[in-house]
Structures are given as C-alpha cells and as structure tokens.
Coordinates of C-alpha atoms in Angstrom, one line a residue:
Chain K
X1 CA -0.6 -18.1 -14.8
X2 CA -3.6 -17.8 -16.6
X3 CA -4.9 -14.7 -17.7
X4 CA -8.7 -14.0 -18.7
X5 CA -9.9 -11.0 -19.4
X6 CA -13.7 -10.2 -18.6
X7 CA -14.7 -7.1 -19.6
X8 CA -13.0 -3.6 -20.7
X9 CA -14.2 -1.8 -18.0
X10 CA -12.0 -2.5 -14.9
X11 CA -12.9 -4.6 -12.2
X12 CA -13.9 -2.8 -8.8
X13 CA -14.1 -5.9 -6.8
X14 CA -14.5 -9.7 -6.7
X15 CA -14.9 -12.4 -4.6
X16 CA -14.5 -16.2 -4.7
X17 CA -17.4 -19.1 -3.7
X18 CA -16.0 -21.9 -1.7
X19 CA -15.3 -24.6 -4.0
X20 CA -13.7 -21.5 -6.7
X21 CA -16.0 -22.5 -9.1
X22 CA -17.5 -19.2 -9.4
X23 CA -16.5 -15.4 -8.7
X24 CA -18.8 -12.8 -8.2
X25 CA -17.5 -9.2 -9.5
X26 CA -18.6 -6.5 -10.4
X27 CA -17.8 -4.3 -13.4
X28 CA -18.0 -0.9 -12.8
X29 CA -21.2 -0.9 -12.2
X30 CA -24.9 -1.0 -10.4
X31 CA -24.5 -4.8 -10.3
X32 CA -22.9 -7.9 -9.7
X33 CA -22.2 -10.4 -12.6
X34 CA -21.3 -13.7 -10.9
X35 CA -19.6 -16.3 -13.4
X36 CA -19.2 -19.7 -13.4
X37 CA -16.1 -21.5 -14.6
X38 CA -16.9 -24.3 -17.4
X39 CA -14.1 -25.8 -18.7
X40 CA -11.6 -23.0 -19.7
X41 CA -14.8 -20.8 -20.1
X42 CA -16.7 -18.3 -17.9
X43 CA -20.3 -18.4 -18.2
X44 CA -22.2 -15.5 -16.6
X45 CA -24.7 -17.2 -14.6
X46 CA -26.3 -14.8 -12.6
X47 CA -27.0 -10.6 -12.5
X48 CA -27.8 -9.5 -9.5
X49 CA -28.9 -5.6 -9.8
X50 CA -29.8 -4.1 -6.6
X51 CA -27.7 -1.1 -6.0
X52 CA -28.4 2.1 -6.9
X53 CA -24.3 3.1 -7.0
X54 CA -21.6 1.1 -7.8
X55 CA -21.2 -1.6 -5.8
X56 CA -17.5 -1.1 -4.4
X57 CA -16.9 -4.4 -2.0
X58 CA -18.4 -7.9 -2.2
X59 CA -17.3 -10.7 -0.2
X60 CA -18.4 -14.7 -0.1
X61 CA -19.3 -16.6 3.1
X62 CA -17.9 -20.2 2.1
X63 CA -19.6 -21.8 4.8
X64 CA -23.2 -20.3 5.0
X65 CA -23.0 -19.2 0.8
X66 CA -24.3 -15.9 1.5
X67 CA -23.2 -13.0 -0.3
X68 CA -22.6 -9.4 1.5
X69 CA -22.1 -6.5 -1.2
X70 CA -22.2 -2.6 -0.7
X71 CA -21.9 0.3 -2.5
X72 CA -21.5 3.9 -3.1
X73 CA -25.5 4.0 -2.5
X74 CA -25.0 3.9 1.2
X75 CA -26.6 0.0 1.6
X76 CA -25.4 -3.3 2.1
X77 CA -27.0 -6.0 1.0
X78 CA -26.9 -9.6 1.9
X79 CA -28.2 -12.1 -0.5
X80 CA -29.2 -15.7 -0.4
X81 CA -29.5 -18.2 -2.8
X82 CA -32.8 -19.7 -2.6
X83 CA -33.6 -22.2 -5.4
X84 CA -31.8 -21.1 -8.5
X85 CA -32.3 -17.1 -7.6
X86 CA -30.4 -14.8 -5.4
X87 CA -32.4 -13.1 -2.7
X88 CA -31.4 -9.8 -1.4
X89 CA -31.6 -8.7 2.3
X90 CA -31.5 -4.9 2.9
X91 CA -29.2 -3.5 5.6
X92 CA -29.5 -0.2 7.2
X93 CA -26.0 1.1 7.8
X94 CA -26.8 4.6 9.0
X95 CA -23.9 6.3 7.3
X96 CA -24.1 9.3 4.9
X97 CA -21.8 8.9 2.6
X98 CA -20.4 5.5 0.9
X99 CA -19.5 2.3 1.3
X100 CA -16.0 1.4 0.5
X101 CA -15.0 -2.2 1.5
X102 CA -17.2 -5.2 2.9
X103 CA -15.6 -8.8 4.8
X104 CA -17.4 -11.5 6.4
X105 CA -16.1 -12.9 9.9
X106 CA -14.2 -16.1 10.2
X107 CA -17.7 -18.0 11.5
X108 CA -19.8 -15.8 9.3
X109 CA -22.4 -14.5 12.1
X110 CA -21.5 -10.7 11.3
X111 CA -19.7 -8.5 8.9
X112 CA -17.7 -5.4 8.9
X113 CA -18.6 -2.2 6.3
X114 CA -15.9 0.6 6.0
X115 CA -17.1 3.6 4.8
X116 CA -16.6 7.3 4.0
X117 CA -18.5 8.6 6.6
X118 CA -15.4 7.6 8.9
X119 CA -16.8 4.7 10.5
X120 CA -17.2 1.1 10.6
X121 CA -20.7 -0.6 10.7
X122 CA -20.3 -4.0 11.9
X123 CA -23.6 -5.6 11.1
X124 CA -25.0 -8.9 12.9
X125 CA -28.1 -10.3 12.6
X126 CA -30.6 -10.2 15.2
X127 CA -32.9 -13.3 15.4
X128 CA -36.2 -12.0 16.9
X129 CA -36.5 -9.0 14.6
X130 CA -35.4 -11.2 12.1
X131 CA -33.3 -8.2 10.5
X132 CA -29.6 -7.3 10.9
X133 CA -28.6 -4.3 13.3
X134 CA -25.4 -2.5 12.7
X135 CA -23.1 -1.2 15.6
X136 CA -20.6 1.8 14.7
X137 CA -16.9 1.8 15.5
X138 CA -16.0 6.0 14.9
X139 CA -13.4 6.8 17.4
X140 CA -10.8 7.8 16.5
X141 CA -11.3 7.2 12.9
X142 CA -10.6 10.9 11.0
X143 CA -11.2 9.5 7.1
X144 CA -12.5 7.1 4.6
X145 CA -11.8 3.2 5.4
X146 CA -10.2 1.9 2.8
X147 CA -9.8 -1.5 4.0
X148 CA -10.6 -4.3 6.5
X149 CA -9.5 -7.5 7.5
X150 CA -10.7 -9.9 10.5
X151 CA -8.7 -11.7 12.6
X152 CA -9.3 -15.4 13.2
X153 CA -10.6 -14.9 16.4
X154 CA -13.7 -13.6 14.8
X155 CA -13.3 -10.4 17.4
X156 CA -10.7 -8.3 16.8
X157 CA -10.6 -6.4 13.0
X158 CA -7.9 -4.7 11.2
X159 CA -8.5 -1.3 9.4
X160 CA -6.9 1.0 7.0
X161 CA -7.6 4.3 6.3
X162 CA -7.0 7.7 4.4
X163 CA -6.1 9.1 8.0
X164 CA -2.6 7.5 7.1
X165 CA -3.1 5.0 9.8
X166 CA -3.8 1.5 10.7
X167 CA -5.8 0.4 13.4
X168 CA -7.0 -3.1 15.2
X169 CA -10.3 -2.4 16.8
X170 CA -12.3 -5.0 19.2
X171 CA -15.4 -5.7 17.2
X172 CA -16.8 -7.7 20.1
X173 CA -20.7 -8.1 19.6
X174 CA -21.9 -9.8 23.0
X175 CA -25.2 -10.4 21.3
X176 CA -23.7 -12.9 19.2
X177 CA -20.4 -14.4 20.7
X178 CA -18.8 -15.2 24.2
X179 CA -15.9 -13.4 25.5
X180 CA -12.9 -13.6 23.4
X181 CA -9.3 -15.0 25.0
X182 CA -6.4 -12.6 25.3
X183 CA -4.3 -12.2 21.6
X184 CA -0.8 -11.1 21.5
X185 CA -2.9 -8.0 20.8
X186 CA -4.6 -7.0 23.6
X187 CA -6.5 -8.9 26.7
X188 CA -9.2 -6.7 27.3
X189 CA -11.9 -6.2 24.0
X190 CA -14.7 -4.6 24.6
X191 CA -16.6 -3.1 21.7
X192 CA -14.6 -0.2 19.6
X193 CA -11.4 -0.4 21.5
X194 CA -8.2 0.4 19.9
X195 CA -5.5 -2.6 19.9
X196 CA -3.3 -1.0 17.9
X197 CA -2.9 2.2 16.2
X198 CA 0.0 2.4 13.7
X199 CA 1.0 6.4 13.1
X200 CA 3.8 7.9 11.0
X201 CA 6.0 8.7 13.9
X202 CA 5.7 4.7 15.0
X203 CA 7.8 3.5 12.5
X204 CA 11.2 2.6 13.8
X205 CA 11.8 0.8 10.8
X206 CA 11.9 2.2 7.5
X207 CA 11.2 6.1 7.2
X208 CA 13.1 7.7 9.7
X209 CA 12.0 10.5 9.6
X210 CA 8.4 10.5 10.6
X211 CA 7.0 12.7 8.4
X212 CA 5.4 10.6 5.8
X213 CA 2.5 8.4 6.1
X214 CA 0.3 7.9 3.6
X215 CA -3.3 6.4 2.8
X216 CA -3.3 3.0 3.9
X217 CA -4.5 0.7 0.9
X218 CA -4.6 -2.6 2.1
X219 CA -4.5 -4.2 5.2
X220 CA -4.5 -8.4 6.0
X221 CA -3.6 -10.2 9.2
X222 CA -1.4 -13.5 9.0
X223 CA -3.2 -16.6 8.8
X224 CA -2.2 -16.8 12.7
X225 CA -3.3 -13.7 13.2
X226 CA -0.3 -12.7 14.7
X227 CA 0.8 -10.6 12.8
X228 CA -0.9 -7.5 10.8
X229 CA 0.8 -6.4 7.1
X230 CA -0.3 -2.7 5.5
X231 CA 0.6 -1.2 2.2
X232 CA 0.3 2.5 2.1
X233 CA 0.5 5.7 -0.5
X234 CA 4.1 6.5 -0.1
X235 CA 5.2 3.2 -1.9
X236 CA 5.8 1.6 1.8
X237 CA 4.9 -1.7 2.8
X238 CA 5.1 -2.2 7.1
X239 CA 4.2 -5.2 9.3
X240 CA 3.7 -5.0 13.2
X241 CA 3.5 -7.7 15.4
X242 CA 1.3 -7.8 18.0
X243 CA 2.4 -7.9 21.6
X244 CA 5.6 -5.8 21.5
X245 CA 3.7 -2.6 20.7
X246 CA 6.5 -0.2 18.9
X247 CA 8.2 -3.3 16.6
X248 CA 6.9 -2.1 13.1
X249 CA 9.2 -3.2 10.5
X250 CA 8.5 -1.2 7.2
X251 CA 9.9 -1.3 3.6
X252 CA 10.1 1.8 1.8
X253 CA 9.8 0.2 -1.4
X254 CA 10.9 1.2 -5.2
X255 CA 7.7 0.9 -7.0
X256 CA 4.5 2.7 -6.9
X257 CA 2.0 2.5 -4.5
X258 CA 1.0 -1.0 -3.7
X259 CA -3.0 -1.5 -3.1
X260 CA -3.6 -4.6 -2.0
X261 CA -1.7 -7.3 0.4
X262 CA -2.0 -10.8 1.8
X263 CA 0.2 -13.3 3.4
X264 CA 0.5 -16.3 1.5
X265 CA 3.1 -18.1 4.7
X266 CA 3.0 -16.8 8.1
X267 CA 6.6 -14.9 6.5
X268 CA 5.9 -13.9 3.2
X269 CA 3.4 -11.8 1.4
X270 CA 2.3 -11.1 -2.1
X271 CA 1.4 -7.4 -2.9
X272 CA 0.1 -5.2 -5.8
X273 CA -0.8 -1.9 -7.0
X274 CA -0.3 0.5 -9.8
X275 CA 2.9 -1.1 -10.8
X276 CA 0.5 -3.9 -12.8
X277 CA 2.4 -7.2 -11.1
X278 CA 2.4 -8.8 -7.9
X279 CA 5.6 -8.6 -5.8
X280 CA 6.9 -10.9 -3.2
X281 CA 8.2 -9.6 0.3
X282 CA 9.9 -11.8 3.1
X283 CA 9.8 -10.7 6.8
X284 CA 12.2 -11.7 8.9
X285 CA 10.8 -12.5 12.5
X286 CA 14.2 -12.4 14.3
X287 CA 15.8 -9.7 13.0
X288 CA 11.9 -7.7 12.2
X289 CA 12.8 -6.6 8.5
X290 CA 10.7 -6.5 5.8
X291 CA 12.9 -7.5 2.6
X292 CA 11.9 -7.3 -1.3
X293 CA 11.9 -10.9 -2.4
X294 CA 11.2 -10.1 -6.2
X295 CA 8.7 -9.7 -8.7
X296 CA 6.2 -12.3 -9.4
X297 CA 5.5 -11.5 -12.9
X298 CA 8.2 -12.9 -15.2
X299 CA 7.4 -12.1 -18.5
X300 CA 9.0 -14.9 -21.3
X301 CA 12.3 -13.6 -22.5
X302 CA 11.6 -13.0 -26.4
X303 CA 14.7 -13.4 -28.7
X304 CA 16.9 -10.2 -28.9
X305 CA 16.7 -9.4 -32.1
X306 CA 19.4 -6.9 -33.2
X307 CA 17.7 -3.5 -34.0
X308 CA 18.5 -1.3 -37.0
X309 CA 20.5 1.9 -37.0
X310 CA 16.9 3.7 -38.5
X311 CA 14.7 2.5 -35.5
X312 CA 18.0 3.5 -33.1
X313 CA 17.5 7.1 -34.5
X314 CA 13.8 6.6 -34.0
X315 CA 13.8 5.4 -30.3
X316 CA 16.3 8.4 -29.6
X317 CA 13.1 10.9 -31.4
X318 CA 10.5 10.0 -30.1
X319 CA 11.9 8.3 -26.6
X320 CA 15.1 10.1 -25.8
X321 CA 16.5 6.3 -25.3
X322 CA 18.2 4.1 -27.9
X323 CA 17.3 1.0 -25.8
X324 CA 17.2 -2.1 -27.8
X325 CA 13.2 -3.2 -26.6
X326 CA 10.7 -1.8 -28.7
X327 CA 8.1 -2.8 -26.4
X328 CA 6.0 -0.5 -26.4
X329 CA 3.5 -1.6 -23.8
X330 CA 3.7 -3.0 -20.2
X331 CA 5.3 -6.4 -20.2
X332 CA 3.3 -7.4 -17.1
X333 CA 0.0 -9.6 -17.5
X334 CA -2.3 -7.1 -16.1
X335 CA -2.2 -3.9 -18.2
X336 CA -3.5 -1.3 -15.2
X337 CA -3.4 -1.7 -11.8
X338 CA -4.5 -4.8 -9.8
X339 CA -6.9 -3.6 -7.1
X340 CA -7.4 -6.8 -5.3
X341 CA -5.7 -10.0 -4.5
X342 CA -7.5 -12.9 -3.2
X343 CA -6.1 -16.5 -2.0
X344 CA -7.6 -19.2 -3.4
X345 CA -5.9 -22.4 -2.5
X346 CA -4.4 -22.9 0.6
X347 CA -5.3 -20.1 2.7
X348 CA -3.2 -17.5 4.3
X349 CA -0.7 -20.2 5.3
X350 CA 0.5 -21.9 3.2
X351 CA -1.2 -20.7 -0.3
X352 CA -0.7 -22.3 -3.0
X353 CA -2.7 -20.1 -5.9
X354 CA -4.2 -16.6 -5.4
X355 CA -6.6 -14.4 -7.7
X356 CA -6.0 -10.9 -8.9
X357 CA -7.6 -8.6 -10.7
X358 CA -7.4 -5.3 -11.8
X359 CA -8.6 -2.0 -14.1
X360 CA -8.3 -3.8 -16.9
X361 CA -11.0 -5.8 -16.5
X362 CA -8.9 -9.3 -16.3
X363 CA -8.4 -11.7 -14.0
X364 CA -5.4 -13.9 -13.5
X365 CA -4.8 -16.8 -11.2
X366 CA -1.4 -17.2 -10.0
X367 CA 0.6 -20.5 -9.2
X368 CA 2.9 -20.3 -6.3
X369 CA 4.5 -23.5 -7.4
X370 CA 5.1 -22.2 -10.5
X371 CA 6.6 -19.0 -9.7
X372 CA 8.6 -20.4 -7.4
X373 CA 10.5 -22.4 -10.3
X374 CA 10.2 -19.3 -12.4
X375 CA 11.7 -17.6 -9.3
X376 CA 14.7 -19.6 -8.6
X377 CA 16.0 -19.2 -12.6
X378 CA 15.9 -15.3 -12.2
X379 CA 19.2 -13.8 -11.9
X380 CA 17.3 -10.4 -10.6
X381 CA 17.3 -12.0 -7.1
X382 CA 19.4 -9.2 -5.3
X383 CA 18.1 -10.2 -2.0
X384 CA 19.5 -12.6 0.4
X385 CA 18.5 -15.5 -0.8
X386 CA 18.7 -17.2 2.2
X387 CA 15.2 -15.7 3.9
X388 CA 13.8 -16.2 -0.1
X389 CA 14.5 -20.0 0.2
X390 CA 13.6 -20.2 4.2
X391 CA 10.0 -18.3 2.8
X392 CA 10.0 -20.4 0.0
X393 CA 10.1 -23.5 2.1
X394 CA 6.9 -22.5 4.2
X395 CA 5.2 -23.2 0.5
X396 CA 6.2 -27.0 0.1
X397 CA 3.6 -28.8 0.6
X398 CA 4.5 -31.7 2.3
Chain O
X1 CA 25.4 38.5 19.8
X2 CA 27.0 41.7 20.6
X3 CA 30.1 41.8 23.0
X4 CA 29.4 45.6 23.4
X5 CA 27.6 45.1 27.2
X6 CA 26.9 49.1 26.8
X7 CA 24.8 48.3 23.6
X8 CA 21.4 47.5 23.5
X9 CA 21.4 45.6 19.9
X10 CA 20.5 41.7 21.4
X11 CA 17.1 42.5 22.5
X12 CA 16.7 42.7 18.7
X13 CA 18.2 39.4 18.0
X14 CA 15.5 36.1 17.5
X15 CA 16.7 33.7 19.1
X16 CA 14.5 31.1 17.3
X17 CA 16.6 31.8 14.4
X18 CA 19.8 29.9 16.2
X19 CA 17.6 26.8 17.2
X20 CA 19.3 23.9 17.2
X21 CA 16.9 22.3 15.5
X22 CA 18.5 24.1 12.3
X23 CA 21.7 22.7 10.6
X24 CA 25.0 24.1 10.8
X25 CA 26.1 27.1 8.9
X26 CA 29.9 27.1 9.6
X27 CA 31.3 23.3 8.9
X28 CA 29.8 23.5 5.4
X29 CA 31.5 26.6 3.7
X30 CA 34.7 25.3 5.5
X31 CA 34.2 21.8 3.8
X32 CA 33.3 22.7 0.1
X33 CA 36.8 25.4 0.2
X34 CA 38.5 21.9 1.0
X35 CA 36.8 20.3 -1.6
X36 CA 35.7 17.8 0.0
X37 CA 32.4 17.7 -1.1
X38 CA 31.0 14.5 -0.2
X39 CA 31.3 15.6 3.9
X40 CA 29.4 18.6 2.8
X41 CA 26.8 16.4 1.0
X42 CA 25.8 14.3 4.5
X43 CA 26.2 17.6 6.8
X44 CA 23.9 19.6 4.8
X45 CA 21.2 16.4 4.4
X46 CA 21.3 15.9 8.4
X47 CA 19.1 17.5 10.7
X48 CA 17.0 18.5 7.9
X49 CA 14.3 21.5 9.3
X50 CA 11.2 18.8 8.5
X51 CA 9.5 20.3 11.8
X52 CA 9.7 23.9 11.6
X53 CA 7.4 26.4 10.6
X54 CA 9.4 29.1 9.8
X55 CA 10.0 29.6 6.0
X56 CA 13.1 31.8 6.6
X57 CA 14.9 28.4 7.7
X58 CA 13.3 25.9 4.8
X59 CA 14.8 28.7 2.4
X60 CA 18.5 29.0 3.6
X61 CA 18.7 25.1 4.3
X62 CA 17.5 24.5 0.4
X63 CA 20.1 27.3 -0.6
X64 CA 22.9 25.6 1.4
X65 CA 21.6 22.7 -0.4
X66 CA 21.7 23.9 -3.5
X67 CA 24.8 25.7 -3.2
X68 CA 26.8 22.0 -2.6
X69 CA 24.6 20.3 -5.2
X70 CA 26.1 22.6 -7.7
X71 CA 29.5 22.1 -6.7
X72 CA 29.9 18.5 -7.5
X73 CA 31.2 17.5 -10.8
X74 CA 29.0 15.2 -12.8
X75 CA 30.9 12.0 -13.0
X76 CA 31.2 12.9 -9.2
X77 CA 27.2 12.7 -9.1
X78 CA 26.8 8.8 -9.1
X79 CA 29.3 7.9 -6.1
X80 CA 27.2 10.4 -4.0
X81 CA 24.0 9.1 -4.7
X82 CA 25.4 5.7 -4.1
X83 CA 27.0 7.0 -0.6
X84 CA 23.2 7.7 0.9
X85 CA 21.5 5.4 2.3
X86 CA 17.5 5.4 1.7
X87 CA 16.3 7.7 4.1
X88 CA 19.3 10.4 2.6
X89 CA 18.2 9.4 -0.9
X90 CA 14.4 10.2 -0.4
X91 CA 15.7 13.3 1.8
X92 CA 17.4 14.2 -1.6
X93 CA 14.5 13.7 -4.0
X94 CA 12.8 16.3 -1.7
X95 CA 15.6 18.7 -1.9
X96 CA 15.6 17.8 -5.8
X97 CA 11.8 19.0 -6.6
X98 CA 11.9 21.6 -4.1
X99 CA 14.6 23.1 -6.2
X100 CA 12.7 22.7 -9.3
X101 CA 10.2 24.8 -7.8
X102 CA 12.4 27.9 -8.2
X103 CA 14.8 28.0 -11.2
X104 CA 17.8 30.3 -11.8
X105 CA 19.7 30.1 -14.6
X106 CA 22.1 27.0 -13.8
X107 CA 20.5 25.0 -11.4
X108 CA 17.6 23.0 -13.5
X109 CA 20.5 21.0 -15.3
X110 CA 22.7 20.1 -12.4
X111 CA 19.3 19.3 -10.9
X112 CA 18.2 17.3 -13.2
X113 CA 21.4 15.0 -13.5
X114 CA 21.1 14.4 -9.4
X115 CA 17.7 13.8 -10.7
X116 CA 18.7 10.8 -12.9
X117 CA 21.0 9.2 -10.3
X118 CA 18.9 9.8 -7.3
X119 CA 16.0 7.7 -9.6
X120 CA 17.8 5.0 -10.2
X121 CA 18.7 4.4 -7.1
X122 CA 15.3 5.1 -5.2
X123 CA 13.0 4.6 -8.1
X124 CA 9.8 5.4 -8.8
X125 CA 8.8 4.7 -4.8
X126 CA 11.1 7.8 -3.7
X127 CA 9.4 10.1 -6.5
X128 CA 6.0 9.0 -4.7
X129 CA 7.2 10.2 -1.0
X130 CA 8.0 13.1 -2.3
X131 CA 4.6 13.2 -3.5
X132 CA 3.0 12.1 0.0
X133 CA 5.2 13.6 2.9
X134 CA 3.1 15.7 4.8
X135 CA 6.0 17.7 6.1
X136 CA 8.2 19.1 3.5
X137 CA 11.6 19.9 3.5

C-alpha cells in the first residue's frame, strides 16, 4: 500500500493511462496536471489548462489515448496527444449548469457527461462535420448526476443521481453502432429508455421502511455487466441484478456515507467515502445479500504502551474518555475522504490492485494480494467467513 | 363513539384520528403496569406513523415513545438495544433526535444513554439516516 501524497489541496478527480504509467488529475483547479511515474517518483509532465472552472471528471481512453475532461464551465473537452503536446477538442454540451462526471465507452467511439442541468449528454463524434454532437437523455431525471458507469455492451449506461435514484438508460446511438443483443436488462434499447429505475420503496432488502433514499454517489456495473452496485447518502450500499426486476439486495451499513464503488470479482466490491478507508463487501448471489466483509485499511498495531495516571486524567478533560490510544489523528492512510476509486490491474474481474484518492491530496495504490493476507490475520472478521473466503477465492490468480 | 343513539355527538368525531395506520393505544399502558417493558418497546416501534401527515399523530406516537423510553432502567438499556434488529434500531435513532428536539426536564439524560447504546450498535451509518430520511417519524 503505497501512499503518495501530491498536493494539499484535495484531489477532484483522476484517471489512469493504459499501461498506469501516468495519471492525469486534477487539483482543485482550472487544469489538469498529468504525472508520470519514474521510479518511486512522480514527475509532472504535462499542464493542460483549458477550462475555465474546475475541471470535475476526467477519464482515459486506453485504446485510442484520448483524454475527455469537463468541468464546472459547462464544456467538455477532448484532447489528443499529437507529438509531445496535448490537443484540445471543444465539445458543445448544451447544458446550463455544470458538468459533474465524464466516462468513455468500452470501444471508445462516444462518451457520457452527467451534469447539473439534470441530464446526460452522450457525445459521439460525427465524421463528416468532423466535430462531436451530443444527444440528451432528461427523462425522468429530476437532479444532478452524480455518477455514470457503462456497461460492456457499450449501449446501456448506469446513472446516479441526487434524485435518490439509480437508473440504466439505453444510450443507443445508431449513428455509430448496430443494434445491441438483449441483456439480462432489457431486450428492447432504443435511445433514452429506462432499464431500470431503482427508488426508495424498491428495496426489499435492507431499509424496510421505504422512506429513506439518499443521493446516490457512485454507481459501477460488474465486470459482466450483470450486475449494477450503488452507494448512496444514507450510509447504504444496494446491488440489483438485472433480469428479476424487484431483487435489490442493500446493506445499510455502519459508517458514513460511502462515495465511490467498484467490483473488484463478479462478488465482491471495494467501497469508500468520508470514513477515509476502503471497505470490502461480499454479495451473495443465492441467497441476494449484501454482507460487510471488513475494512481494508489495517493500520500496523504500535506497541501498547502503558499510559500514566496524568495523561488518564488528561484524556478524561479534554476527551471525556480515558481510552489508552492517544492517537490523536485518523489511523487510516488517507486523512479526508476518498472520492474516487479506480482499478488498475485486473479489471473489474478479478482485480488485483486499484487506485484511490481523496481530499487530501494523496493517492494510494492498493494490493489485493496483500490485503488479503493482512485480511485473513484480523480477528475483526465478524462476518461469515465462509462467503469472505468463497470472494476471496475469485482473486487467486491462477 | 357514543352509545347514546338519541345523541348527535359522532358527527363530531374524525375518524382519521382512529386510522389504522396509527399504533395502538391500549396494549401499551397495559404492558408497562406489568412491567414488562421490552413488549412495550417493540409495540410502540411497529407501525411507526412514517406516512401520515397529520402532526397530532407524530406527537402522541413520540409521547408514547417517550413515555416507555423513560421507564426502562439503565442497566436495562443495553439488552433492548441489542433485542432490535436494524430497521428497529435506526427507527429508534429517529425517535432518539426527535426527542431531543423538545426537552423537558428528565428526558435529555435517559435520551442520551439510549443514545450511547443505540450508537454502538448502529454506528455512525444510523446517525446518517436519521440525517437523510425523507419521511420522519
């Protein structure tokens, strides 16, 4: 687990190129500072300032190394490297207010823009005009998108937002692709069509009594795409399956609000948020629960020392505790939240490392060998540990 | 409901107020005489009156609550909280801060001990529902 810290000022999104040699973030900013790893170093290579807001989702096409950003300026831009420079592209969204979150389709020919104007742009790029043309999604979308995910399929695209729901929409653009097969989610796709709409009162799962709901953070399909995973405001975690439309299994978990998620097997994810570490859950197909498999931050046990009667009296002044840790920070790597989690190794399958970073401006890359060692020593496993080892054994790689 | 048939005095009853939607009166008063107080605990969080809009009912139901929250003994507290099962314990939080809201002169200590337990056993992420429900208690 190595942490790096990049900047003070936090982090407000990141992406990776394809080999991981270099991430492109931005910090806070009008711009994006991509680095490039050297050794144990990050050198920044490049600056590119474009925006006039900050620049609130980036995201990497491995295959075609373009790079799609947008911001709170209402633009998107698309940039190519040609020779040593990045290019930009403009792209005409049509929204009025901003952009929140950006994401390349699986093949690359389009991308998706969720913004506060309550809509999706998704963007293609139309050859004899040589310019890209954006498409809206707005039914029945009441609030900001916070967040968007594609399914393989390249068609069909997940999205969260502060109308407490989450929805699968048919991005289906016939300019660019043929008619998509049937998914477990739907047959029929033309553009804009709702697959799948989660709501407060469709949980059968987890809070009963269907009054909650909150903004939905982070979304991510399974690397199948058969399943769709969403973290919301009221600390809950849920996963639907497609196909049997009211099976939503969700978690109503102990922590604070988780912001971002991603399957790292087709049964376990890895989420974060304002609690500062990353957290393991484990669905259960069969049964269709969502179980907490643990924390994956595991700080090193320092020696116990004993503490004095003074610093008792002390704790119990100025902490109404006389606990023995005098810790007086967090003892998680990441000292604010983490706003984004990105696989790196592996894909959504069967990942092997994955990226987060977070407010504080730091970055740490996460070993899912590793942890799993670090796992199986912790006595804080409450769960069965029989769907941790079963998740656990999706990660060997053979 | 009158048993007078000569009298005229149930056109001014409202029926609304004897919805079922409501909880039961009756079993609880019965139950917290008898002492047995952890009954009274899981009648009065059932069938809690989430959907209505009618503030007379939100009141008595947190009254009632309040009324058998304060009858439990403190070492009494913990088994309680243990005996709910998510759902009741995030129903409790709300009942919790909803009683903060309006403090009388006993209430914000007993409150604040089913506070304690209820926190330790839902942590932070039932505090944070609290915060979110869009339908309150």
């Amino acid at each position: 687990m190595a942490y790096h810290s990049f900047l003070l000022e936090p982090i407000s999104c990141h992406s990776w190129n394809k080999d991981r040699t270099q991430i492109a973030l931005c910090p806070n900013n009008h711009d994006v500072h991509i680095y490039k790893k050297d050794g144990t170093k990050w050198i920044k290579i490049h600056e590119l300032k474009e925006h006039n807001g900050q620049v609130t989702g980036i995201d990497w096409a491995p295959e075609s190394n373009r790079i799609v950003t947008c911001g709170t300026d209402r633009n998107a831009y698309v940039w190519s490297l040609k020779g040593e420079v990045w290019k930009p592209t403009l792209v005409i969204l049509r929204i009025n207010r901003a952009a929140r979150c950006v994401s390349w389709s699986p093949k690359e020919n389009k991308f998706a823009v969720g913004s506060g104007s309550r809509l999706i742009s998704i963007c293609y790029f139309e050859q004899e005009n040589d310019w890209w043309v954006c498409k809206h999604i707005k039914k029945p979308i009441r609030s900001t998108v916070l967040s968007l995910d594609w399914h393989p399929n390249n068609v069909l695209l997940a999205a969260g937002s502060c109308d407490f729901k989450c929805r699968v929409f048919s991005a289906y653009i016939k300019e660019v692709e043929e008619k998509p097969g049937p998914t477990v989610w739907g047959s029929k796709m033309p553009f804009g069509e709702v697959l799948f709409e989660s709501g407060p009162s469709g949980v059968s799962g987890g809070a009963g009594d269907g009054a909650g709901g909150g903004w939905v953070h982070g979304v991510c399909f399974s690397h199948s795409g058969n399943r769709l995973a969403w973290t919301s405001h009221d600390s809950t975690v849920a996963i639907a399956e497609g196909g049997k439309t009211s099976t939503i299994s969700s978690l109503s978990s102990e922590t604070l609000p988780l912001l971002c998620v991603s399957f790292i097997t087709e049964n376990s994810l890895v989420a974060a948020g304002h609690d500062c570490y990353p957290v393991l859950f484990v669905y259960d197909g069969t049964k269709g629960s969502v179980t907490f498999g643990g924390k994956l931050d595991v700080p090193k046990q320092t020696s116990q020392r004993g503490i004095s009667a003074r610093e008792r009296f002390q704790n119990l002044d100025r902490r109404a505790t006389s606990s023995e840790t005098t810790e007086q920070g967090l003892e998680s790597l990441h000292k604010n939240s983490i706003s984004q989690i990105s696989v790196l190794e592996g894909g959504k399958s069967k990942c092997s490392t994955f990226c987060t970073t977070g407010m504080d401006g730091g970055m740490v890359t996460w070993d899912v060998k590793s942890l799993e060692s670090a796992l199986k020593d912790l006595k804080i496993l409450f769960l069965c540990s029989q769907s941790l080892k079963s998740a656990l054994k999706d990660l060997e790689i053979v | 409901m009158s048993k007078n048939t000569d009298s005229n005095q149930f056109r001014k009853v409202d029926v609304d107020e004897y919805d079922e939607n409501k909880f039961v009166d009756d079993e609880d008063n019965g139950e917290s005489q008898v002492g047995n107080l952890m009954e009274a605990l899981q009648a009065v969080l059932k069938n809690p009156p989430i959907n209505t809009k009618n503030q007379n009912v939100k009141d008595r139901a947190e009254a009632l609550v309040l009324k058998v929250l304060s009858a439990f003994k403190s070492s009494d507290i913990e088994k309680a909280v243990q005996s709910l099962d998510k759902n009741g314990v995030d129903l409790l939080m709300k009942y919790i801060y909803k009683g903060f809201e309006k403090p009388s002169e006993n209430s914000s200590a007993t409150l604040l001990l089913w506070h304690e337990k209820a926190l330790s056993a839902g942590g932070v992420g039932s505090i944070v529902r609290v915060l979110t429900a869009r339908k309150t208690v």
